[in-house]
Coordinates of C-alpha atoms in Angstrom, one line a residue:
X1 CA -113.0 -60.6 136.8
X2 CA -110.6 -63.1 134.5
X3 CA -112.9 -61.9 132.1
X4 CA -111.4 -58.5 131.7
X5 CA -108.1 -58.8 132.5
X6 CA -107.8 -61.1 129.6
X7 CA -109.6 -58.1 127.3
X8 CA -107.3 -55.9 128.6
X9 CA -103.9 -57.7 127.6
X10 CA -105.7 -58.6 124.2
X11 CA -106.0 -55.1 124.4
X12 CA -102.7 -54.1 124.8
X13 CA -101.2 -57.0 122.7
X14 CA -103.1 -55.9 119.7
X15 CA -102.5 -51.9 120.1
X16 CA -98.8 -52.8 120.8
X17 CA -98.8 -54.9 116.8
X18 CA -100.8 -52.1 115.7
X19 CA -97.9 -50.0 116.2
X20 CA -95.2 -52.5 115.3
X21 CA -97.4 -53.5 112.2
X22 CA -97.5 -48.9 111.5
X23 CA -93.3 -49.3 112.1
X24 CA -92.9 -51.4 110.3
X25 CA -95.1 -50.1 107.2
X26 CA -93.6 -46.7 107.4
X27 CA -90.0 -45.7 106.1
X28 CA -88.3 -42.1 106.4
X29 CA -86.1 -42.2 103.5
X30 CA -83.2 -39.4 103.8
X31 CA -81.9 -37.1 101.2
X32 CA -79.5 -37.9 98.6
X33 CA -80.4 -42.0 98.7
X34 CA -82.9 -44.5 97.4
X35 CA -84.1 -47.2 99.1
X36 CA -85.2 -50.6 97.3
X37 CA -88.7 -52.0 98.3
X38 CA -88.7 -56.2 97.9
X39 CA -91.4 -58.3 97.9
X40 CA -91.2 -62.1 98.9
X41 CA -87.4 -61.3 98.2
X42 CA -87.9 -60.3 94.6
X43 CA -87.1 -56.4 93.5
X44 CA -90.8 -54.5 93.8
X45 CA -90.1 -50.5 92.9
X46 CA -87.9 -47.6 94.9
X47 CA -88.3 -45.3 97.4
X48 CA -87.2 -41.6 97.2
X49 CA -85.4 -39.2 100.0
X50 CA -88.9 -38.4 102.2
X51 CA -91.8 -40.6 103.6
X52 CA -92.2 -44.2 102.5
X53 CA -94.7 -46.7 103.0
X54 CA -94.3 -50.2 102.3
X55 CA -96.5 -53.3 103.4
X56 CA -95.2 -55.1 106.7
X57 CA -94.5 -58.6 106.5
X58 CA -95.0 -58.9 102.9
X59 CA -92.3 -56.6 101.5
X60 CA -88.7 -55.1 103.2
X61 CA -86.4 -52.7 102.7
X62 CA -84.0 -54.5 100.2
X63 CA -80.6 -52.0 99.4
X64 CA -80.5 -48.1 101.0
X65 CA -78.4 -46.9 98.1
X66 CA -76.8 -43.7 98.2
X67 CA -77.4 -41.6 95.1
X68 CA -75.2 -38.7 95.8
X69 CA -71.6 -38.3 93.7
X70 CA -69.3 -40.5 95.2
X71 CA -65.4 -41.0 94.8
X72 CA -63.3 -44.0 94.8
X73 CA -59.1 -43.7 95.2
X74 CA -58.3 -46.3 92.9
X75 CA -54.8 -47.7 94.8
X76 CA -51.0 -47.0 92.7
X77 CA -51.0 -49.6 90.4
X78 CA -47.3 -50.5 87.8
X79 CA -47.8 -50.4 83.9
X80 CA -46.1 -49.8 80.9
X81 CA -45.8 -48.1 78.2
X82 CA -45.3 -49.0 74.5
X83 CA -41.6 -48.2 74.6
X84 CA -41.8 -50.8 77.5
X85 CA -41.0 -47.9 80.2
X86 CA -42.6 -48.8 83.8
X87 CA -44.3 -46.1 85.3
X88 CA -46.3 -45.9 88.9
X89 CA -50.0 -44.0 88.3
X90 CA -52.9 -43.9 91.2
X91 CA -56.3 -42.2 90.2
X92 CA -59.5 -41.0 91.9
X93 CA -62.9 -42.0 90.2
X94 CA -66.2 -39.6 90.2
X95 CA -69.2 -41.3 89.9
X96 CA -73.0 -40.8 90.2
X97 CA -75.9 -43.6 90.6
X98 CA -78.2 -42.9 88.2
X99 CA -80.5 -46.4 88.8
X100 CA -80.2 -47.9 92.3
X101 CA -82.3 -50.9 91.3
X102 CA -79.7 -51.5 88.6
X103 CA -77.2 -50.4 90.8
X104 CA -78.2 -52.7 93.6
X105 CA -79.5 -55.9 91.4
X106 CA -77.1 -56.1 88.5
X107 CA -73.3 -55.7 90.7
X108 CA -72.5 -57.3 93.6
X109 CA -70.5 -54.8 94.5
X110 CA -70.1 -51.3 93.0
X111 CA -67.2 -49.9 94.6
X112 CA -64.4 -52.8 93.7
X113 CA -66.4 -53.2 90.4
X114 CA -65.4 -50.0 89.5
X115 CA -61.9 -49.7 91.1
X116 CA -61.2 -53.1 89.2
X117 CA -62.3 -51.8 85.5
X118 CA -60.7 -48.8 86.0
X119 CA -57.1 -50.2 87.1
X120 CA -57.7 -52.6 84.0
X121 CA -58.3 -49.9 81.6
X122 CA -55.4 -47.3 83.4
X123 CA -52.9 -50.3 82.3
X124 CA -55.0 -50.5 78.2
X125 CA -54.4 -46.8 77.9
X126 CA -50.8 -46.4 79.4
X127 CA -49.6 -49.2 77.6
X128 CA -50.6 -47.8 73.9
X129 CA -49.2 -44.5 74.4
X130 CA -45.2 -43.6 74.4
X131 CA -43.3 -41.4 78.0
X132 CA -43.7 -38.3 76.5
X133 CA -46.8 -38.5 75.4
X134 CA -48.2 -40.0 78.8
X135 CA -46.9 -37.6 80.9
X136 CA -47.2 -34.0 78.1
X137 CA -51.1 -35.4 77.4
X138 CA -53.0 -36.2 80.7
X139 CA -55.7 -34.7 79.5
X140 CA -56.2 -36.9 76.6
X141 CA -55.6 -39.7 79.1
X142 CA -58.2 -38.6 81.7
X143 CA -60.8 -38.1 78.5
X144 CA -60.0 -41.7 77.1
X145 CA -60.7 -43.1 80.7
X146 CA -63.8 -41.7 81.0
X147 CA -65.1 -42.7 77.6
X148 CA -64.4 -46.4 78.5
X149 CA -65.3 -46.2 81.9
X150 CA -69.0 -44.6 80.9
X151 CA -69.6 -46.9 78.7
X152 CA -68.8 -50.6 81.1
X153 CA -70.8 -48.2 84.0
X154 CA -73.6 -47.8 82.4
X155 CA -75.5 -50.7 82.7
X156 CA -74.8 -51.2 86.1
X157 CA -77.2 -47.5 86.4
X158 CA -74.0 -45.8 87.3
X159 CA -73.1 -42.4 85.5
X160 CA -68.8 -41.4 85.6
X161 CA -68.4 -38.0 86.4
X162 CA -64.3 -37.6 86.1
X163 CA -61.8 -40.0 86.4
X164 CA -58.4 -38.0 87.3
X165 CA -54.9 -39.1 87.0
X166 CA -53.3 -38.0 90.7
X167 CA -49.5 -38.9 89.6
X168 CA -47.3 -40.7 87.7
X169 CA -44.0 -42.0 89.2
X170 CA -41.1 -42.7 87.2
X171 CA -38.2 -44.8 88.0
X172 CA -35.4 -43.3 90.0
X173 CA -32.8 -44.0 86.7
X174 CA -35.1 -43.0 84.2
X175 CA -36.6 -39.5 85.6
X176 CA -33.1 -38.8 86.0
X177 CA -32.1 -39.8 82.5
X178 CA -35.1 -37.1 81.9
X179 CA -33.6 -34.5 84.5
X180 CA -30.5 -34.9 82.2
X181 CA -31.8 -34.4 78.9
X182 CA -34.5 -31.9 80.3
X183 CA -30.9 -30.2 81.3
X184 CA -29.1 -30.9 78.1
X185 CA -32.1 -29.3 75.9
X186 CA -32.4 -26.1 78.0
X187 CA -28.7 -25.8 78.0
X188 CA -29.2 -26.3 74.0
X189 CA -32.0 -23.6 74.1
X190 CA -29.7 -21.5 75.9
X191 CA -26.6 -21.3 73.4
X192 CA -29.0 -21.3 70.6
X193 CA -30.2 -17.7 72.0
X194 CA -26.8 -17.0 73.1
X195 CA -25.8 -17.6 69.6
X196 CA -28.7 -15.8 68.3
X197 CA -27.7 -12.5 70.3
X198 CA -23.9 -12.5 69.1
X199 CA -25.5 -12.8 65.7
X200 CA -27.7 -9.7 66.0
X201 CA -24.9 -8.1 68.1
X202 CA -22.5 -8.7 65.0
X203 CA -24.5 -7.0 62.5
X204 CA -25.3 -4.1 64.5
X205 CA -21.6 -3.6 64.8
X206 CA -21.3 -4.3 60.9
X207 CA -24.3 -1.8 60.1
X208 CA -22.0 1.0 62.9
X209 CA -18.7 0.3 61.1
X210 CA -21.1 1.0 57.4
X211 CA -22.6 4.0 58.7
X212 CA -19.2 5.1 59.7
X213 CA -17.6 4.4 57.0
X214 CA -20.2 6.0 54.1
X215 CA -20.1 8.8 56.7
X216 CA -16.3 9.1 56.2
X217 CA -16.1 9.1 52.4
X218 CA -19.3 11.7 52.8
X219 CA -16.6 14.0 54.9
X220 CA -13.7 12.9 52.5
X221 CA -15.5 13.6 49.5
X222 CA -16.7 17.8 51.3
X223 CA -13.3 17.8 51.8
X224 CA -12.1 17.2 49.0
X225 CA -14.5 19.4 47.1
X226 CA -13.9 22.2 49.4
X227 CA -9.9 22.2 48.7
X228 CA -10.7 21.6 45.2
X229 CA -12.8 24.6 45.4
X230 CA -10.1 26.2 47.6
X231 CA -7.7 25.4 44.7
X232 CA -9.6 26.5 42.3
X233 CA -10.3 30.4 43.9
X234 CA -6.7 30.0 44.4
X235 CA -6.1 29.3 41.2
X236 CA -8.2 32.0 39.6
X237 CA -6.6 34.4 41.9
X238 CA -3.0 33.6 40.6
X239 CA -4.6 33.7 37.2
X240 CA -6.1 37.2 37.7
X241 CA -2.4 38.7 39.6
X242 CA -0.9 37.1 36.7
X243 CA -3.1 38.7 33.9
X244 CA -2.6 42.5 35.9
X245 CA 1.3 41.9 35.9
X246 CA 1.4 40.8 32.1
X247 CA -0.7 43.8 31.0
X248 CA 1.7 45.8 33.0
X249 CA 4.8 44.4 31.7
X250 CA 3.0 45.1 28.1
X251 CA 2.0 48.3 29.1
X252 CA 6.3 48.9 29.5
X253 CA 6.1 48.5 33.2
X254 CA 9.5 46.8 34.0
X255 CA 8.8 46.6 38.3
X256 CA 6.0 44.9 38.6
X257 CA 8.2 41.9 36.6
X258 CA 10.8 42.7 38.8
X259 CA 7.9 42.6 41.7
X260 CA 6.5 39.1 40.3
X261 CA 10.3 37.5 40.2
X262 CA 11.2 38.6 43.3
X263 CA 8.5 37.4 45.0
X264 CA 8.2 33.8 43.7
X265 CA 12.6 34.3 44.6
X266 CA 11.5 35.1 48.3
X267 CA 8.8 32.4 48.5
X268 CA 11.5 29.9 46.9
X269 CA 14.2 30.7 49.6
X270 CA 11.4 30.7 52.4
X271 CA 10.8 27.1 51.4
X272 CA 14.2 26.1 51.7
X273 CA 14.6 27.5 55.0
X274 CA 11.6 26.0 56.4
X275 CA 12.5 22.6 55.0
X276 CA 11.5 20.0 58.2
X277 CA 15.6 18.1 57.2
X278 CA 16.9 20.5 56.8
X279 CA 19.1 22.5 59.6
X280 CA 22.0 24.8 57.7
X281 CA 21.1 26.1 54.3
X282 CA 23.4 27.8 52.1
X283 CA 22.2 29.6 49.3
X284 CA 24.7 31.7 46.5
X285 CA 22.9 34.7 46.0
X286 CA 24.9 37.7 44.1
X287 CA 24.8 40.9 45.8
X288 CA 24.3 42.9 42.7
X289 CA 21.8 40.4 41.5
X290 CA 19.7 40.6 44.8
X291 CA 20.7 44.3 44.9
X292 CA 18.9 44.8 41.7
X293 CA 15.8 42.6 42.5
X294 CA 15.3 44.8 46.2
X295 CA 15.8 48.2 44.3
X296 CA 12.7 46.7 41.7
X297 CA 10.3 45.9 44.2
X298 CA 11.2 49.8 45.8
X299 CA 10.9 50.8 42.8
X300 CA 7.5 49.2 42.4
X301 CA 6.5 50.3 46.4
X302 CA 6.7 54.0 45.0
X303 CA 4.5 53.1 42.0
X304 CA 2.0 52.2 44.2
X305 CA 2.1 54.0 47.5
X306 CA 2.8 57.1 45.5
X307 CA 5.2 59.2 43.5
X308 CA 6.3 61.6 46.8
X309 CA 8.7 58.6 47.3
X310 CA 12.3 59.8 47.0
X311 CA 14.2 57.5 44.9
X312 CA 16.4 55.1 45.4
X313 CA 20.0 54.6 44.3
X314 CA 21.0 51.4 42.9
X315 CA 22.6 48.6 44.9
X316 CA 21.5 50.4 48.2
X317 CA 19.0 48.7 50.5
X318 CA 15.7 50.2 51.2
X319 CA 16.2 51.0 54.4
X320 CA 19.1 53.0 53.3
X321 CA 17.8 54.9 51.3
X322 CA 15.0 55.9 53.8
X323 CA 17.3 56.5 56.3
X324 CA 19.5 59.3 54.7
X325 CA 16.3 60.8 52.7

């Protein structure tokens, strides 16, 4: 009975050993990882995601490498620009392992190596730029860091995808000076814009005054033209009247001459009486001359309005003669 029991124990042990051996030889690699296989401590091959088999007791899994894109938060560090301005910079690095074997056996600590390399290159790039250039050209900084980092990490089987400068912190005194400079620059631009606005307003006002003067001059010219035309018409009328009187005198009509003289006489008296600087007007007029003048006007009136008007004695006013008639 001892022999069958021993065989049973052996069979159970052999089955357990087979199960352990099988379990040791089967490896399930999750998505996004690559396992390296070492044979007697030496790299042999890599296992991609899925079911993988290794030789138990001869091979083992060496490194479990994450081949997904990863990010490293680079600690803040102080750097000096080319014009000796101290700034504090922090950044992030995005990288991906392309060769699991080289990333495992070419570098001891990939994250530490990438962080140190990034910090060193940040100081180098910042030191080659002025402060204004540093603040205004972050994209250029990122591009330069990316080129340098990608070339340096290539032997490790790592691809540097992006490097982003998160923040650039200036010292308080330098930040205050830049704020004052920015304020002065804005005030300068505001003054320039205000001056340009005033200049444009002055130009528009000058143009308005010019147009007004032109229109006023044109108005005066038109008025002068109208006045000249009116004077010309008046002169023509005066000449025509004078010609008619002259023809009447030439024909022997003395009443026309008397009428002309009386008209001028009355106009002169009216001008003297209506002068603004006169209050009392003394006109020495001989009664006989006035009567004769009025008689001439009466005779001219009778000749114009009809011969049926009664004759007037010399020296008698027209209204008296009419009443007597």
